[in-house]
Coordinates of C-alpha atoms in Angstrom, one line a residue:
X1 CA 18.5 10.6 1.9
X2 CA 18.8 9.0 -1.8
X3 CA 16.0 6.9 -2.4
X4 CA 16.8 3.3 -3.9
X5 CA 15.1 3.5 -7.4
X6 CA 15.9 -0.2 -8.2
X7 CA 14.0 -1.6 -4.9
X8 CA 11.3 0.4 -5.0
X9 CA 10.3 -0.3 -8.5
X10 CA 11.2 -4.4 -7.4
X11 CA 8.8 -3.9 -4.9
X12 CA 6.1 -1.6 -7.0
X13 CA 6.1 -3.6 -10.2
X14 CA 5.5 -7.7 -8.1
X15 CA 2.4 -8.7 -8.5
X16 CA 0.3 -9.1 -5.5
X17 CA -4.1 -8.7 -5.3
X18 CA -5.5 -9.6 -2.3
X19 CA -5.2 -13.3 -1.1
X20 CA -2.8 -13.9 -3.9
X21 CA 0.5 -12.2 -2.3
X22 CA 2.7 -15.3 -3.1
X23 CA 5.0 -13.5 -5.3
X24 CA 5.2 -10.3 -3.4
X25 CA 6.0 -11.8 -0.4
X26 CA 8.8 -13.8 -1.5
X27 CA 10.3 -10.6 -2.5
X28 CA 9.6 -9.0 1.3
X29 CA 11.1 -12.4 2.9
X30 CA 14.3 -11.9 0.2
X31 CA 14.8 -8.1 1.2
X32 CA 14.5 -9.0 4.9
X33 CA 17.3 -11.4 5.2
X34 CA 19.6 -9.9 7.6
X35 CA 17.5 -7.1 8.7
X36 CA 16.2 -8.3 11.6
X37 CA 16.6 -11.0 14.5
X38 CA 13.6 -13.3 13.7
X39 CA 11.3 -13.5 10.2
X40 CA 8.6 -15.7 10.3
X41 CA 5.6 -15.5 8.3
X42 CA 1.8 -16.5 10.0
X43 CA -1.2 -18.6 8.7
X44 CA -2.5 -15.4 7.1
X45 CA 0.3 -15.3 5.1
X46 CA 1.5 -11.8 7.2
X47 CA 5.2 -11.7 6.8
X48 CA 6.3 -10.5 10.8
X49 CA 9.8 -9.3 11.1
X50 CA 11.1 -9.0 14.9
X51 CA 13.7 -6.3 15.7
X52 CA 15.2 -6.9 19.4
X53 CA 14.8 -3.5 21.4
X54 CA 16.8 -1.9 24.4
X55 CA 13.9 -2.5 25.9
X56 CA 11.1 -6.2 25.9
X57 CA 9.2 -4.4 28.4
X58 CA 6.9 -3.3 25.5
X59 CA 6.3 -3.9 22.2
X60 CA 5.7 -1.8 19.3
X61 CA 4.1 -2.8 15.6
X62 CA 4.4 -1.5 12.3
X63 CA 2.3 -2.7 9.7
X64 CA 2.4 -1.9 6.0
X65 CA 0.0 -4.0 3.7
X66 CA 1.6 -6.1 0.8
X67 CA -1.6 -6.0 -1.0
X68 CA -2.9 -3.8 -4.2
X69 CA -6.0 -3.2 -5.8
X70 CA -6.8 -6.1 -8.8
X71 CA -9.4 -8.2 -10.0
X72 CA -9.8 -11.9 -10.9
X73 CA -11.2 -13.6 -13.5
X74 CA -14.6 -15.4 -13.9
X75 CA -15.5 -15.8 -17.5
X76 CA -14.2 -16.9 -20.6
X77 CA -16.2 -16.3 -23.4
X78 CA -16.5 -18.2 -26.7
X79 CA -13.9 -15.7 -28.5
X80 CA -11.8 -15.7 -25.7
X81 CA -12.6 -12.3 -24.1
X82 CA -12.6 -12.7 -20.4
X83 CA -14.5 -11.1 -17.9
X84 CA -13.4 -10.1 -14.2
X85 CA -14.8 -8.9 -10.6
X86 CA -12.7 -5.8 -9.3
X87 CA -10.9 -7.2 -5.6
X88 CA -10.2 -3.9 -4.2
X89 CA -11.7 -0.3 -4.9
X90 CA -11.2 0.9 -8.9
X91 CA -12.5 4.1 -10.5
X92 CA -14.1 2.2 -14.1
X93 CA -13.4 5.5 -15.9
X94 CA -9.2 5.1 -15.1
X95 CA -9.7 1.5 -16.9
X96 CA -10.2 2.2 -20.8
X97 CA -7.6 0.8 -22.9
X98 CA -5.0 0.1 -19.7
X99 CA -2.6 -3.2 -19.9
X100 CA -3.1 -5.5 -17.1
X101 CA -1.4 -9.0 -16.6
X102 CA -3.8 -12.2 -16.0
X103 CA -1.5 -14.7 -14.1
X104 CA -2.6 -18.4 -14.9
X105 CA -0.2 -20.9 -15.5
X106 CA 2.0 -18.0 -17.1
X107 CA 1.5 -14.7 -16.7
X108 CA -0.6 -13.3 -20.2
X109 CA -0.6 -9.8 -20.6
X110 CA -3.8 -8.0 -22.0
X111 CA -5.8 -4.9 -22.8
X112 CA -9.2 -3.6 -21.0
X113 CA -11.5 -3.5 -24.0
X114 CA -14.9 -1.4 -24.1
X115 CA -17.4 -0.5 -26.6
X116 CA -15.4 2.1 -28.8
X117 CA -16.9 5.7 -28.3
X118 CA -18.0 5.7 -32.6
X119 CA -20.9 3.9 -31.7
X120 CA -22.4 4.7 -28.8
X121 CA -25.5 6.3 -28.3
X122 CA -25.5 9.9 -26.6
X123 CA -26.7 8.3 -23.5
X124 CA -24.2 5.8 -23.6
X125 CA -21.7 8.4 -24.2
X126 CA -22.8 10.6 -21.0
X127 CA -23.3 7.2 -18.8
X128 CA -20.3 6.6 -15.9
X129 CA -19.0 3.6 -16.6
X130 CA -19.3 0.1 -14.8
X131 CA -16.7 -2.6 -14.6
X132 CA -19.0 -4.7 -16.1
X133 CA -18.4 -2.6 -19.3
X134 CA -14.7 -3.9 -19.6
X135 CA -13.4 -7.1 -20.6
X136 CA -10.2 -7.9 -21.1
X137 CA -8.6 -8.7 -24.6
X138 CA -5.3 -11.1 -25.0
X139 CA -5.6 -11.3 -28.7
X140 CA -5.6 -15.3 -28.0
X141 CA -8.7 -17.5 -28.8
X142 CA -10.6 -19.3 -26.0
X143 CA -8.8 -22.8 -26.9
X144 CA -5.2 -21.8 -26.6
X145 CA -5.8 -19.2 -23.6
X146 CA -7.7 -22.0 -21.5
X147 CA -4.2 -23.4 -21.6
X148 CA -3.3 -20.9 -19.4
X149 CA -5.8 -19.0 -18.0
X150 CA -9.2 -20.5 -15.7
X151 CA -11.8 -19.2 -13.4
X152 CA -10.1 -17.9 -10.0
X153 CA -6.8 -16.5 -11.6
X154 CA -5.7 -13.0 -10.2
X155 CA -4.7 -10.0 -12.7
X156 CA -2.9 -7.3 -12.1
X157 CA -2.4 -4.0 -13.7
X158 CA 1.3 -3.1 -15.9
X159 CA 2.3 -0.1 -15.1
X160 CA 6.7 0.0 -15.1
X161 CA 7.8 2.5 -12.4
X162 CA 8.7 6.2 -14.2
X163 CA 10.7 8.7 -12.8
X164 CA 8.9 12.3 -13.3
X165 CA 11.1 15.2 -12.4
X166 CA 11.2 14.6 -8.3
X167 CA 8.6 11.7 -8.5
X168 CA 8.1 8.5 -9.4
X169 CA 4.8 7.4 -11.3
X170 CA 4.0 3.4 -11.5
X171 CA 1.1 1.1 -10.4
X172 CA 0.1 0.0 -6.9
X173 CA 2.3 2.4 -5.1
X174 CA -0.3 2.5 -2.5
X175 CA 0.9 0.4 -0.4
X176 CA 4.0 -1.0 -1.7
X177 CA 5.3 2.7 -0.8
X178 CA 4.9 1.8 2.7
X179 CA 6.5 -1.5 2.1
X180 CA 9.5 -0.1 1.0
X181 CA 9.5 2.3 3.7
X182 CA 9.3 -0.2 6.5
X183 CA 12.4 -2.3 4.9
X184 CA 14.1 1.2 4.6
X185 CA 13.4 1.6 8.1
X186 CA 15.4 -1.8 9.1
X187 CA 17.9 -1.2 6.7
X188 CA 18.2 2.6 8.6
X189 CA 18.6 1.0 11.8
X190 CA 21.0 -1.7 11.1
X191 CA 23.0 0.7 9.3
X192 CA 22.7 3.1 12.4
X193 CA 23.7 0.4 14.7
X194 CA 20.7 2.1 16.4
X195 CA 17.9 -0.3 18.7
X196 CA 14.2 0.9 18.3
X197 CA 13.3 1.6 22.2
X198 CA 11.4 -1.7 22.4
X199 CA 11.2 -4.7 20.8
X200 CA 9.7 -3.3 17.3
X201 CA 7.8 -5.8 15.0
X202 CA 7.7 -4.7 11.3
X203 CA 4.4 -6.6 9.6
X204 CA 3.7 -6.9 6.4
X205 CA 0.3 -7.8 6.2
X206 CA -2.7 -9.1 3.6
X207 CA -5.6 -7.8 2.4
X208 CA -5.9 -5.0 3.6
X209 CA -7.9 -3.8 0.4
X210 CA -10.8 -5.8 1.1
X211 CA -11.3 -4.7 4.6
X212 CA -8.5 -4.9 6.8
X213 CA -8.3 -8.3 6.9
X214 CA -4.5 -9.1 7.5
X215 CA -3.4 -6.8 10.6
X216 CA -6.1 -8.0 12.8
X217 CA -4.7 -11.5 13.6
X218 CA -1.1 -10.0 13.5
X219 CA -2.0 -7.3 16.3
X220 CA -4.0 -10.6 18.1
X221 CA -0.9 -12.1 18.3
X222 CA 1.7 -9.3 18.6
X223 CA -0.6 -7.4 21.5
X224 CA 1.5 -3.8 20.9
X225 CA 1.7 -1.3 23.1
X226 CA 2.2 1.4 20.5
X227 CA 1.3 1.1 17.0
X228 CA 1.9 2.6 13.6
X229 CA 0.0 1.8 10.4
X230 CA 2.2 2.3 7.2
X231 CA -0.2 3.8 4.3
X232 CA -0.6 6.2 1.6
X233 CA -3.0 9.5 1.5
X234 CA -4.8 11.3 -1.2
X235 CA -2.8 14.3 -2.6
X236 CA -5.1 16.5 -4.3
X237 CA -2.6 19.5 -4.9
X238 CA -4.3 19.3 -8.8
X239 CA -6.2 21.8 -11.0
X240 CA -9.5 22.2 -9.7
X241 CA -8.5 21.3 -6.3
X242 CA -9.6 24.0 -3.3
X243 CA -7.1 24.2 0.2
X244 CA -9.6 22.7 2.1
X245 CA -10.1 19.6 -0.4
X246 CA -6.2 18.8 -0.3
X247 CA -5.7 16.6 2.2
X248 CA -2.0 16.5 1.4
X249 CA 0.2 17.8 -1.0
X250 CA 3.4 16.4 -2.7
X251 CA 6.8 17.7 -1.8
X252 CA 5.5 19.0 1.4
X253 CA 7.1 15.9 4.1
X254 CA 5.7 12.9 5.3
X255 CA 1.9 13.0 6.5
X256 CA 1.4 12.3 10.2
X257 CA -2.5 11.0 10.0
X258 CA -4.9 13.2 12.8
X259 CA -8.0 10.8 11.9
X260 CA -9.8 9.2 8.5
X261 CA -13.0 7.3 8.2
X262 CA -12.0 4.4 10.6
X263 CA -9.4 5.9 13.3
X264 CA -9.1 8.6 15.3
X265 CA -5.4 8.3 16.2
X266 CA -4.4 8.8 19.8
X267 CA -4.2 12.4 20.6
X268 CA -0.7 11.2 22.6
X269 CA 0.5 9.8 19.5
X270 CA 0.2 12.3 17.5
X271 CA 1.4 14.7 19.5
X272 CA 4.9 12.6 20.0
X273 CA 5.7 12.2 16.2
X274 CA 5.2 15.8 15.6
X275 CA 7.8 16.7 18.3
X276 CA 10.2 13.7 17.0
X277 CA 9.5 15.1 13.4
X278 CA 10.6 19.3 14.7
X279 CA 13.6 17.5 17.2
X280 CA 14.8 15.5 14.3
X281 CA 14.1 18.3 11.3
X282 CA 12.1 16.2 9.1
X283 CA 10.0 17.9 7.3
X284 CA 6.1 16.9 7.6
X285 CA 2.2 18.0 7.5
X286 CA -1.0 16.9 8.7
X287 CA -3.4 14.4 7.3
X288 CA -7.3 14.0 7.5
X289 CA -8.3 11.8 5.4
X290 CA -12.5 12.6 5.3
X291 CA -12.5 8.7 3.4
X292 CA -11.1 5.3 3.5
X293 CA -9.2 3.6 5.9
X294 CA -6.2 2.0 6.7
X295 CA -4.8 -1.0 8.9
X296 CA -3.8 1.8 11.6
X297 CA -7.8 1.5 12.6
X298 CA -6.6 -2.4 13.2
X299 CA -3.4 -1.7 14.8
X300 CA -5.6 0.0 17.9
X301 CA -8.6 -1.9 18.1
X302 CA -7.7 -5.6 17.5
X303 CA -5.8 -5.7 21.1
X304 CA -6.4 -6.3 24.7
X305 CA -7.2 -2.7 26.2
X306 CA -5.9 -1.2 22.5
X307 CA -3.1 -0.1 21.9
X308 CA -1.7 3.8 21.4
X309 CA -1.9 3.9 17.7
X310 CA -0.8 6.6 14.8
X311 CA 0.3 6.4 11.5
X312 CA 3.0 7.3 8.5
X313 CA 1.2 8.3 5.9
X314 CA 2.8 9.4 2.6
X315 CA 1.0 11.9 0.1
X316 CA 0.1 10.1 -3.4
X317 CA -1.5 11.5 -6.5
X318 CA -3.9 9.4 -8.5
X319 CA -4.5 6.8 -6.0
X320 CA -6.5 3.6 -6.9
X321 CA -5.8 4.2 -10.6
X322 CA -3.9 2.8 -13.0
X323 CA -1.0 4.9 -12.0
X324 CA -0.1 6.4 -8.8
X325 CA 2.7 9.3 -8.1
X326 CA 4.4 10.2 -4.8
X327 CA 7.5 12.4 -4.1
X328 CA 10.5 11.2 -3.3
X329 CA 11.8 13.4 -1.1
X330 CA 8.3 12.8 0.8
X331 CA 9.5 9.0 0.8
X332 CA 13.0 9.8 2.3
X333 CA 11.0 12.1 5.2
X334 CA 8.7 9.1 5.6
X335 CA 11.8 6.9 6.1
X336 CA 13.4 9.4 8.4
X337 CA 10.3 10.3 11.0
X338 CA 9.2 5.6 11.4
X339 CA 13.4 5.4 12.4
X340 CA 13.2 8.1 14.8
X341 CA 9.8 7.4 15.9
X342 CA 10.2 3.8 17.1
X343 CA 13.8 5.1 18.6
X344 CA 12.4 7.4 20.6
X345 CA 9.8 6.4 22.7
X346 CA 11.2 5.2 26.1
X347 CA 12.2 9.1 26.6
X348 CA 8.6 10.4 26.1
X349 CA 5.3 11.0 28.6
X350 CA 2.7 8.7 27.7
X351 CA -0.1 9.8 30.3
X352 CA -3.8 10.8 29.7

């Protein structure tokens, strides 16, 4: 399966922090037109898309978060320099010297500054550093950028998507990976003519990088029956990485999640996507993931009696950096194993 280059760098490069997904959802709601048979988006700002099944007996959710990793500003400083809180997880030793976008009134791009290397002391030098090392530089003076920029504005990183050999390499591919592979998935079925086995509701939820916070009310109000959370997973298949430390590796099929720090994913569930993934020939491997979360933990939990939850993971190097890289014939398999999966179900045996 050829993987669409153009939307997936659309869809990487929109910016889109946590509570500020205006302009990533408009490009969801724009993708989604004629996808599905209803689009509506909820009070969280959750963009729900609802695919009719053979079946309304049950229902079944997807959920990929819109969201990525950013920061927002809170200081402006007589020279202009402006200082930020992280929204999200960051490593501050990925940040020296990376271009991020600040978007005020316009979007200004600038540089994270620190204290140059020349002159610091040796315990400077051998110190980890802190986000509150960094400020960001624009090159502008405090009176024209107040024009533009205030207290409360999100920034983003800039990171254009690159094409490395069989990957790609660009910022906040965790999780606009997975929201690309949920529209892939609706594009797959309509292009099929195939119907998901029950009514199948595609989410695209919010803030998921600061806990989580969008798939809860969607699951509230969707109450599935079987879920799948949409997410990426670490890929240490590096230098100085051991087997067991691996968790996934690149080129090696979509990652079907066994547990991470906040799920243990039904034992059912799992079980089914590995025999739609052999039936079907997509390639794929196992994921734990011994830290960090995803909405999947939502997906389960947030229902009345919970719901039989698993989850699509895709393998991704460099994750919460400034850069991320998956594979993209790990994207295609991804694609592949969520179109089977929620096509499948009816035919399978779902007791204890």
């Amino acid at each position: 399966m050829p993987i669409d280059i153009a939307l997936l760098s659309r869809i990487c490069e929109a910016p889109g922090a946590p509570g500020f997904e205006k302009e990533i959802r408009a490009l969801v709601l724009k993708e989604l037109d004629g996808l599905a048979d209803e689009i509506r988006t909820d009070n969280m700002g959750n963009v729900v898309a609802l695919k009719k099944g053979k079946s309304s007996e049950k229902r079944v959710m997807a959920a990929a978060h819109m969201d990525e990793i950013g920061f927002i500003v809170t200081h402006v400083d007589d020279k202009g320099f402006v200082r930020f809180n992280p929204v999200g997880g960051f490593d501050p030793k990925t940040l020296t010297s990376q271009r991020v976008l600040i978007h005020g009134k316009k979007d200004i791009l600038g540089v994270m500054g620190s204290k140059p290397t020349h002159i610091m002391s040796p315990e400077e030098r051998n110190k980890v550093p802190q986000i509150k090392d960094y400020f960001i530089d624009t090159g502008m003076p405090k009176k024209e950028l107040e024009k533009f920029v205030e207290v409360g504005n999100f920034v983003t990183r800039y990171s254009p998507l690159m094409e490395l050999g069989d990957c790609v390499n660009v910022k906040s591919l965790d999780n606009r990976a997975s929201v690309f592979l949920l529209i892939e998935t609706l594009r797959a079925l309509k292009k099929a003519k195939k119907k998901p086995s029950y009514d199948f509701y595609a989410v695209f939820t919010v803030q998921e990088e600061i806990g989580l916070r969008g798939a809860g009310p969607a699951a509230l109000e969707i109450k599935p029956d079987f879920s799948f959370g949409l997410d990426t997973t670490i890929a240490y298949d590096v230098p100085g990485s051991t087997p067991q430390e691996r968790c996934t590796a690149l080129g090696e099929g979509a990652a079907i999640k066994i547990m991470d720090s906040s799920v243990i994913c039904d034992y059912r569930m799992v079980a089914y996507m590995k025999a739609v993934a052999e039936r079907n020939s997509i390639k794929w491997q196992p994921e734990i993931l011994a830290a960090g979360g995803t909405d999947t933990a939502q997906l389960q939990r947030m229902v009345p009696g919970g719901s039989i939850a698993g989850a699509v993971s895709i393998p991704t190097r460099h994750i919460h950096q400034t850069i991320e890289t998956t594979n993209k014939k790990d994207l295609a398999a991804c694609i592949e194993l969520l179109t089977a999966c929620v096509c499948e179900l009816e035919g399978h045996d779902w007791s204890f």
